[in-house]
Short mmCIF file of C-alpha atoms and ligand atoms in Angstrom, two decimals:
data_model
loop_
_atom_site.label_atom_id
_atom_site.label_comp_id
_atom_site.label_asym_id
_atom_site.label_seq_id
_atom_site.Cartn_x
_atom_site.Cartn_y
_atom_site.Cartn_z
CA UNK A 13 0.04 0.02 -0.16
CA UNK A 14 1.39 3.34 -1.03
CA UNK A 15 1.53 6.86 0.67
CA UNK A 16 -0.52 5.62 3.86
CA UNK A 17 -0.15 8.32 6.44
CA UNK A 18 -1.18 7.92 10.00
CA UNK A 19 -4.62 9.79 10.26
CA UNK A 20 -3.77 11.03 13.72
CA UNK A 21 0.01 12.06 13.61
CA UNK A 22 0.70 12.18 9.71
CA UNK A 23 3.68 9.72 10.43
CA UNK A 24 4.76 7.40 7.60
CA UNK A 25 6.25 5.02 10.25
CA UNK A 26 3.43 2.54 9.97
CA UNK A 27 3.42 -1.19 9.55
CA UNK A 28 0.32 -3.55 8.32
CA UNK A 29 -0.66 -5.85 10.95
CA UNK A 30 -3.20 -7.86 9.08
CA UNK A 31 -5.53 -7.87 6.19
CA UNK A 32 -9.33 -8.59 6.90
CA UNK A 33 -12.55 -8.96 5.01
CA UNK A 34 -15.40 -7.16 6.95
CA UNK A 35 -18.35 -9.08 7.56
CA UNK A 36 -20.45 -6.38 7.25
CA UNK A 37 -19.72 -5.19 3.77
CA UNK A 38 -17.39 -7.99 2.44
CA UNK A 39 -14.72 -5.36 1.55
CA UNK A 40 -11.09 -5.67 2.30
CA UNK A 41 -9.36 -3.76 4.88
CA UNK A 42 -5.70 -3.56 6.21
CA UNK A 43 -5.02 -2.87 10.19
CA UNK A 44 -2.21 -0.79 10.40
CA UNK A 45 -0.22 0.16 13.39
CA UNK A 46 1.62 3.75 13.87
CA UNK A 47 4.71 3.38 15.86
CA UNK A 48 4.98 7.33 16.34
CA UNK A 49 1.60 7.89 18.22
CA UNK A 50 0.65 4.19 19.06
CA UNK A 51 -2.79 4.60 16.92
CA UNK A 52 -4.04 1.57 15.18
CA UNK A 53 -6.40 2.09 12.19
CA UNK A 54 -8.01 0.24 9.29
CA UNK A 55 -7.45 1.57 5.62
CA UNK A 56 -9.02 2.49 3.50
CA UNK A 57 -10.65 5.00 5.96
CA UNK A 58 -14.06 5.58 4.12
CA UNK A 59 -17.21 6.18 5.99
CA UNK A 60 -20.37 4.13 5.27
CA UNK A 61 -23.57 4.69 7.21
CA UNK A 62 -24.02 1.40 8.97
CA UNK A 63 -26.20 2.69 11.56
CA UNK A 64 -29.40 3.74 9.99
CA UNK A 65 -29.43 0.46 7.79
CA UNK A 66 -28.91 -1.40 10.89
CA UNK A 67 -26.14 -3.52 9.32
CA UNK A 68 -24.59 -3.84 12.70
CA UNK A 69 -27.67 -5.70 14.51
CA UNK A 70 -27.20 -3.73 17.90
CA UNK A 71 -28.36 -0.53 16.22
CA UNK A 72 -31.85 -1.89 15.74
CA UNK A 73 -32.20 -2.12 19.51
CA UNK A 74 -30.89 1.45 19.86
CA UNK A 75 -33.88 2.61 17.49
CA UNK A 76 -36.46 0.85 19.53
CA UNK A 77 -35.55 2.91 22.74
CA UNK A 78 -33.65 0.69 24.92
CA UNK A 79 -33.58 1.11 28.63
CA UNK A 80 -30.58 -0.77 29.87
CA UNK A 81 -27.71 1.47 30.48
CA UNK A 82 -24.40 0.28 28.66
CA UNK A 83 -21.11 -0.52 30.80
CA UNK A 84 -19.36 2.69 29.53
CA UNK A 85 -22.14 4.77 30.56
CA UNK A 86 -22.21 3.17 33.90
CA UNK A 87 -18.28 3.60 34.19
CA UNK A 88 -18.62 7.28 33.21
CA UNK A 89 -21.04 7.82 36.05
CA UNK A 90 -18.78 6.00 38.49
CA UNK A 91 -15.75 7.71 37.62
CA UNK A 92 -17.40 11.21 37.52
CA UNK A 93 -18.59 10.43 41.18
CA UNK A 94 -15.41 9.25 42.38
CA UNK A 95 -13.39 12.39 40.88
CA UNK A 96 -16.44 14.54 42.61
CA UNK A 97 -17.25 15.84 39.07
CA UNK A 98 -20.59 17.33 39.29
CA UNK A 99 -22.59 17.82 36.01
CA UNK A 100 -25.54 19.76 37.78
CA UNK A 101 -26.51 22.77 35.45
CA UNK A 102 -23.30 22.25 33.35
CA UNK A 103 -23.49 23.10 29.53
CA UNK A 104 -22.93 19.68 27.87
CA UNK A 105 -22.28 18.51 24.39
CA UNK A 106 -22.43 14.96 23.49
CA UNK A 107 -20.96 14.02 20.06
CA UNK A 108 -22.34 11.02 18.63
CA UNK A 109 -25.03 10.70 21.24
CA UNK A 110 -26.97 8.06 19.81
CA UNK A 111 -30.18 7.26 20.78
CA UNK A 112 -29.71 9.47 24.12
CA UNK A 113 -29.46 6.53 26.51
CA UNK A 114 -26.26 8.52 28.18
CA UNK A 115 -28.57 11.47 28.58
CA UNK A 116 -31.22 9.38 30.44
CA UNK A 117 -28.60 7.83 32.87
CA UNK A 118 -26.77 11.21 33.54
CA UNK A 119 -30.36 12.82 34.32
CA UNK A 120 -31.01 10.07 36.79
CA UNK A 121 -27.99 11.27 38.92
CA UNK A 122 -27.62 15.13 38.09
CA UNK A 123 -30.18 17.68 37.34
CA UNK A 124 -29.37 18.67 33.58
CA UNK A 125 -31.75 21.03 31.84
CA UNK A 126 -32.50 20.04 28.57
CA UNK A 127 -31.68 23.33 27.09
CA UNK A 128 -28.07 22.89 28.42
CA UNK A 129 -27.54 19.38 26.67
CA UNK A 130 -26.63 19.49 23.15
CA UNK A 131 -26.49 16.48 20.88
CA UNK A 132 -24.67 15.96 17.56
CA UNK A 133 -26.00 12.48 15.80
CA UNK A 134 -25.76 11.43 12.36
CA UNK A 135 -28.34 8.54 12.58
CA UNK A 136 -31.97 10.05 12.14
CA UNK A 137 -33.49 6.85 13.60
CA UNK A 138 -31.55 7.58 16.58
CA UNK A 139 -32.24 11.07 16.83
CA UNK A 140 -36.08 10.14 16.74
CA UNK A 141 -35.15 8.49 20.22
CA UNK A 142 -33.14 11.41 21.48
CA UNK A 143 -36.40 13.39 20.93
CA UNK A 144 -38.41 10.96 22.69
CA UNK A 145 -36.21 11.15 25.76
CA UNK A 146 -37.03 14.94 25.77
CA UNK A 147 -33.92 16.22 23.98
CA UNK A 148 -34.35 19.35 22.09
CA UNK A 149 -31.00 20.68 21.04
CA UNK A 150 -30.13 18.09 18.31
CA UNK A 151 -28.02 18.46 15.34
CA UNK A 152 -28.85 15.73 13.00
CA UNK A 153 -25.53 15.24 10.93
CA UNK A 154 -21.95 14.13 10.98
CA UNK A 155 -19.63 16.12 13.23
CA UNK A 156 -17.54 18.13 11.21
CA UNK A 157 -16.59 21.63 10.35
CA UNK A 158 -19.95 22.64 8.93
CA UNK A 159 -21.80 21.29 11.86
CA UNK A 160 -19.38 23.19 14.41
CA UNK A 161 -20.30 26.25 12.55
CA UNK A 162 -23.95 25.67 13.74
CA UNK A 163 -22.91 25.28 17.54
CA UNK A 164 -22.82 28.42 19.90
CA UNK A 165 -20.55 28.86 22.65
CA UNK A 166 -18.23 26.74 24.56
CA UNK A 167 -19.03 23.53 26.86
CA UNK A 168 -18.11 22.69 30.27
CA UNK A 169 -18.31 18.97 29.39
CA UNK A 170 -17.92 17.21 25.86
CA UNK A 171 -18.70 13.63 26.08
CA UNK A 172 -17.46 11.03 23.41
CA UNK A 173 -18.82 7.76 24.70
CA UNK A 174 -17.78 4.96 22.15
CA UNK A 175 -17.59 7.42 19.41
CA UNK A 176 -13.70 7.88 18.62
CA UNK A 177 -13.24 4.53 17.43
CA UNK A 178 -15.65 5.35 14.61
CA UNK A 179 -13.89 8.33 13.13
CA UNK A 180 -11.87 8.23 9.78
CA UNK A 181 -10.29 11.56 10.47
CA UNK A 182 -9.14 11.69 14.22
CA UNK A 183 -6.95 14.59 13.73
CA UNK A 184 -9.46 16.92 12.52
CA UNK A 185 -11.94 15.42 14.59
CA UNK A 186 -9.95 16.20 17.82
CA UNK A 187 -9.01 19.53 17.01
CA UNK A 188 -12.62 20.48 16.49
CA UNK A 189 -13.65 18.96 19.61
CA UNK A 190 -11.05 20.75 21.75
CA UNK A 191 -12.17 24.13 20.11
CA UNK A 192 -15.52 23.63 21.64
CA UNK A 193 -14.39 23.16 25.45
CA UNK A 194 -14.42 25.90 27.87
CA UNK A 195 -11.38 26.89 29.82
CA UNK A 196 -11.35 24.18 32.83
CA UNK A 197 -13.79 22.20 31.05
CA UNK A 198 -13.34 18.43 30.39
CA UNK A 199 -13.79 16.03 27.76
CA UNK A 200 -14.97 12.66 28.64
CA UNK A 201 -13.95 9.68 26.15
CA UNK A 202 -14.65 5.94 26.31
CA UNK A 203 -13.57 3.53 23.66
CA UNK A 204 -12.84 -0.04 23.42
CA UNK A 205 -9.45 -1.39 24.66
CA UNK A 206 -7.58 -2.87 21.81
CA UNK A 207 -5.48 -4.83 24.31
CA UNK A 208 -8.41 -6.98 25.87
CA UNK A 209 -8.58 -10.44 25.70
CA UNK A 210 -10.83 -12.03 23.22
CA UNK A 211 -10.58 -9.21 20.66
CA UNK A 212 -10.92 -11.57 17.60
CA UNK A 213 -14.33 -12.88 19.35
CA UNK A 214 -15.51 -9.15 19.62
CA UNK A 215 -14.69 -8.47 15.85
CA UNK A 216 -18.01 -10.50 14.80
CA UNK A 217 -19.84 -8.32 17.30
CA UNK A 218 -18.75 -4.86 15.45
CA UNK A 219 -15.37 -4.09 16.44
CA UNK A 220 -14.51 -4.07 12.51
CA UNK A 221 -14.79 -1.53 9.61
CA UNK A 222 -16.95 0.10 8.29
CA UNK A 223 -18.22 0.48 12.00
CA UNK A 224 -15.03 0.99 13.90
CA UNK A 225 -11.98 2.27 12.27
CA UNK A 226 -9.58 3.04 14.95
CA UNK A 227 -8.13 1.02 17.88
CA UNK A 228 -6.47 2.39 20.99
CA UNK A 229 -4.74 1.41 24.09
CA UNK A 230 -3.83 3.38 27.25
CA UNK A 231 -0.28 4.06 25.84
CA UNK A 232 -2.23 6.29 23.04
CA UNK A 233 -3.80 8.49 25.40
CA UNK A 234 -0.60 8.85 27.78
CA UNK A 235 1.63 9.73 24.89
CA UNK A 236 -0.51 12.05 22.83
CA UNK A 237 -2.48 13.94 25.54
CA UNK A 238 -0.01 14.20 28.35
CA UNK A 239 -0.48 17.96 29.10
CA UNK A 240 -4.15 17.85 29.52
CA UNK A 241 -4.68 14.08 30.94
CA UNK A 242 -6.72 14.05 34.20
CA UNK A 243 -7.66 10.48 34.28
CA UNK A 244 -7.10 7.37 32.57
CA UNK A 245 -7.94 3.98 33.18
CA UNK A 246 -9.15 0.60 31.72
CA UNK A 247 -12.34 -0.85 33.07
CA UNK A 248 -14.11 -4.17 32.88
CA UNK A 249 -17.65 -4.64 30.91
CA UNK A 250 -18.76 -6.52 33.74
CA UNK A 251 -20.99 -8.73 31.42
CA UNK A 252 -23.86 -10.32 33.14
CA UNK A 253 -25.15 -13.80 32.46
CA UNK A 254 -28.84 -13.84 33.20
CA UNK A 255 -29.89 -16.87 30.55
CA UNK A 256 -27.67 -19.75 30.79
CA UNK A 257 -29.10 -21.17 27.87
CA UNK A 258 -28.31 -18.22 25.73
CA UNK A 259 -24.78 -18.15 27.21
CA UNK A 260 -24.44 -21.92 26.34
CA UNK A 261 -25.70 -21.38 22.76
CA UNK A 262 -22.90 -18.64 22.35
CA UNK A 263 -20.41 -21.13 23.45
CA UNK A 264 -21.49 -23.69 20.70
CA UNK A 265 -20.97 -20.97 18.20
CA UNK A 266 -17.48 -19.76 19.65
CA UNK A 267 -16.35 -23.65 19.77
CA UNK A 268 -18.11 -24.20 16.28
CA UNK A 269 -20.17 -27.16 17.40
CA UNK A 270 -23.77 -28.22 16.97
CA UNK A 271 -26.22 -25.73 18.78
CA UNK A 272 -27.93 -28.88 19.72
CA UNK A 273 -25.17 -29.37 22.16
CA UNK A 274 -25.73 -26.38 24.20
CA UNK A 275 -26.76 -28.23 27.50
CA UNK A 276 -23.10 -29.73 27.64
CA UNK A 277 -21.94 -26.34 28.02
CA UNK A 278 -24.10 -25.29 31.05
CA UNK A 279 -22.08 -26.59 33.79
CA UNK A 280 -19.04 -24.52 32.70
CA UNK A 281 -20.59 -21.31 32.74
CA UNK A 282 -20.17 -20.40 36.31
CA UNK A 283 -16.34 -21.57 35.86
CA UNK A 284 -16.13 -19.33 32.63
CA UNK A 285 -17.90 -16.38 34.04
CA UNK A 286 -15.47 -16.45 37.09
CA UNK A 287 -12.28 -16.54 35.02
CA UNK A 288 -13.37 -14.00 32.56
CA UNK A 289 -14.27 -11.51 35.21
CA UNK A 290 -10.58 -12.16 36.71
CA UNK A 291 -9.32 -11.65 33.10
CA UNK A 292 -11.28 -8.40 32.64
CA UNK A 293 -9.70 -7.12 35.91
CA UNK A 294 -6.28 -7.83 34.53
CA UNK A 295 -7.22 -6.16 31.04
CA UNK A 296 -10.38 -4.24 30.90
CA UNK A 297 -12.72 -4.39 27.66
CA UNK A 298 -13.07 -0.45 27.80
CA UNK A 299 -10.55 2.70 28.47
CA UNK A 300 -12.06 5.73 30.11
CA UNK A 301 -10.11 9.11 29.64
CA UNK A 302 -10.85 12.46 31.05
CA UNK A 303 -8.86 15.31 29.45
CA UNK A 304 -9.10 18.66 31.04
CA UNK A 305 -8.63 22.15 29.13
CA UNK A 306 -5.96 23.99 30.64
CA UNK A 307 -3.30 26.66 29.38
CA UNK A 308 -1.24 23.87 27.86
CA UNK A 309 -4.23 22.06 26.08
CA UNK A 310 -2.95 21.04 22.82
CA UNK A 311 -3.72 19.49 19.24
ZN1 LIG B 419 0.34 8.13 14.37
#
């Protein structure tokens, strides 16, 4: 592949890790590693709207008005509370706000006025759900220079929950985001941790292009955001096994055996759950980052 530069730092010091065929559009992509900034990215970096089309099955759920809070939403609330960061009466911008589930969760804890909560979201079916949750300041488009020109003022808090890994131009994206943060304001980021166990299994769930283009580890944030880094940690998704039959059926697909054999896997589920819980503590499935805008805020 010729002339591929890192989409974040521009470096040419990059190396191909592997080539894949996406199960979502059957196109070929290459996973690249940048030695300069530690980003991993898939090429070609070409956006496709897999959201409204529900190519990734999960989005059908988002379009129906789910009520269960995702693990990164719960982790965000836990971290904000631990750091005594209060969102009451703050001016908040959520980019890639999806169906508004994060707003619903935050609004249970903090008193957030809808007039102070802004959402940018490109998926119009998700936007309908945002409206159903009571949100009114919604821009239904992708986040870019045009969108930014429609946004007035600066924000105390910018939320990027499971959004950065979808970007095809992270350099411009982050620059535009930082310009919208008020002095001493914060940016809360959650992304999948590429150093987690079982990443290959997760790929079938959606961690591949044209859904996710970028892959992060903690070093990436430490290296590139040192001057504004306020908090950084990996966290476990704390998956819950409520239905043993469903979990056992999942195992039949992982081990590629006949679905009828699911009963044989049931006795192993509590053991698997325990082991996976311990593994997730060693290397969490997600990363949470809080950046604070100060005089040295850069990039
Ligand atoms: Zn780079």
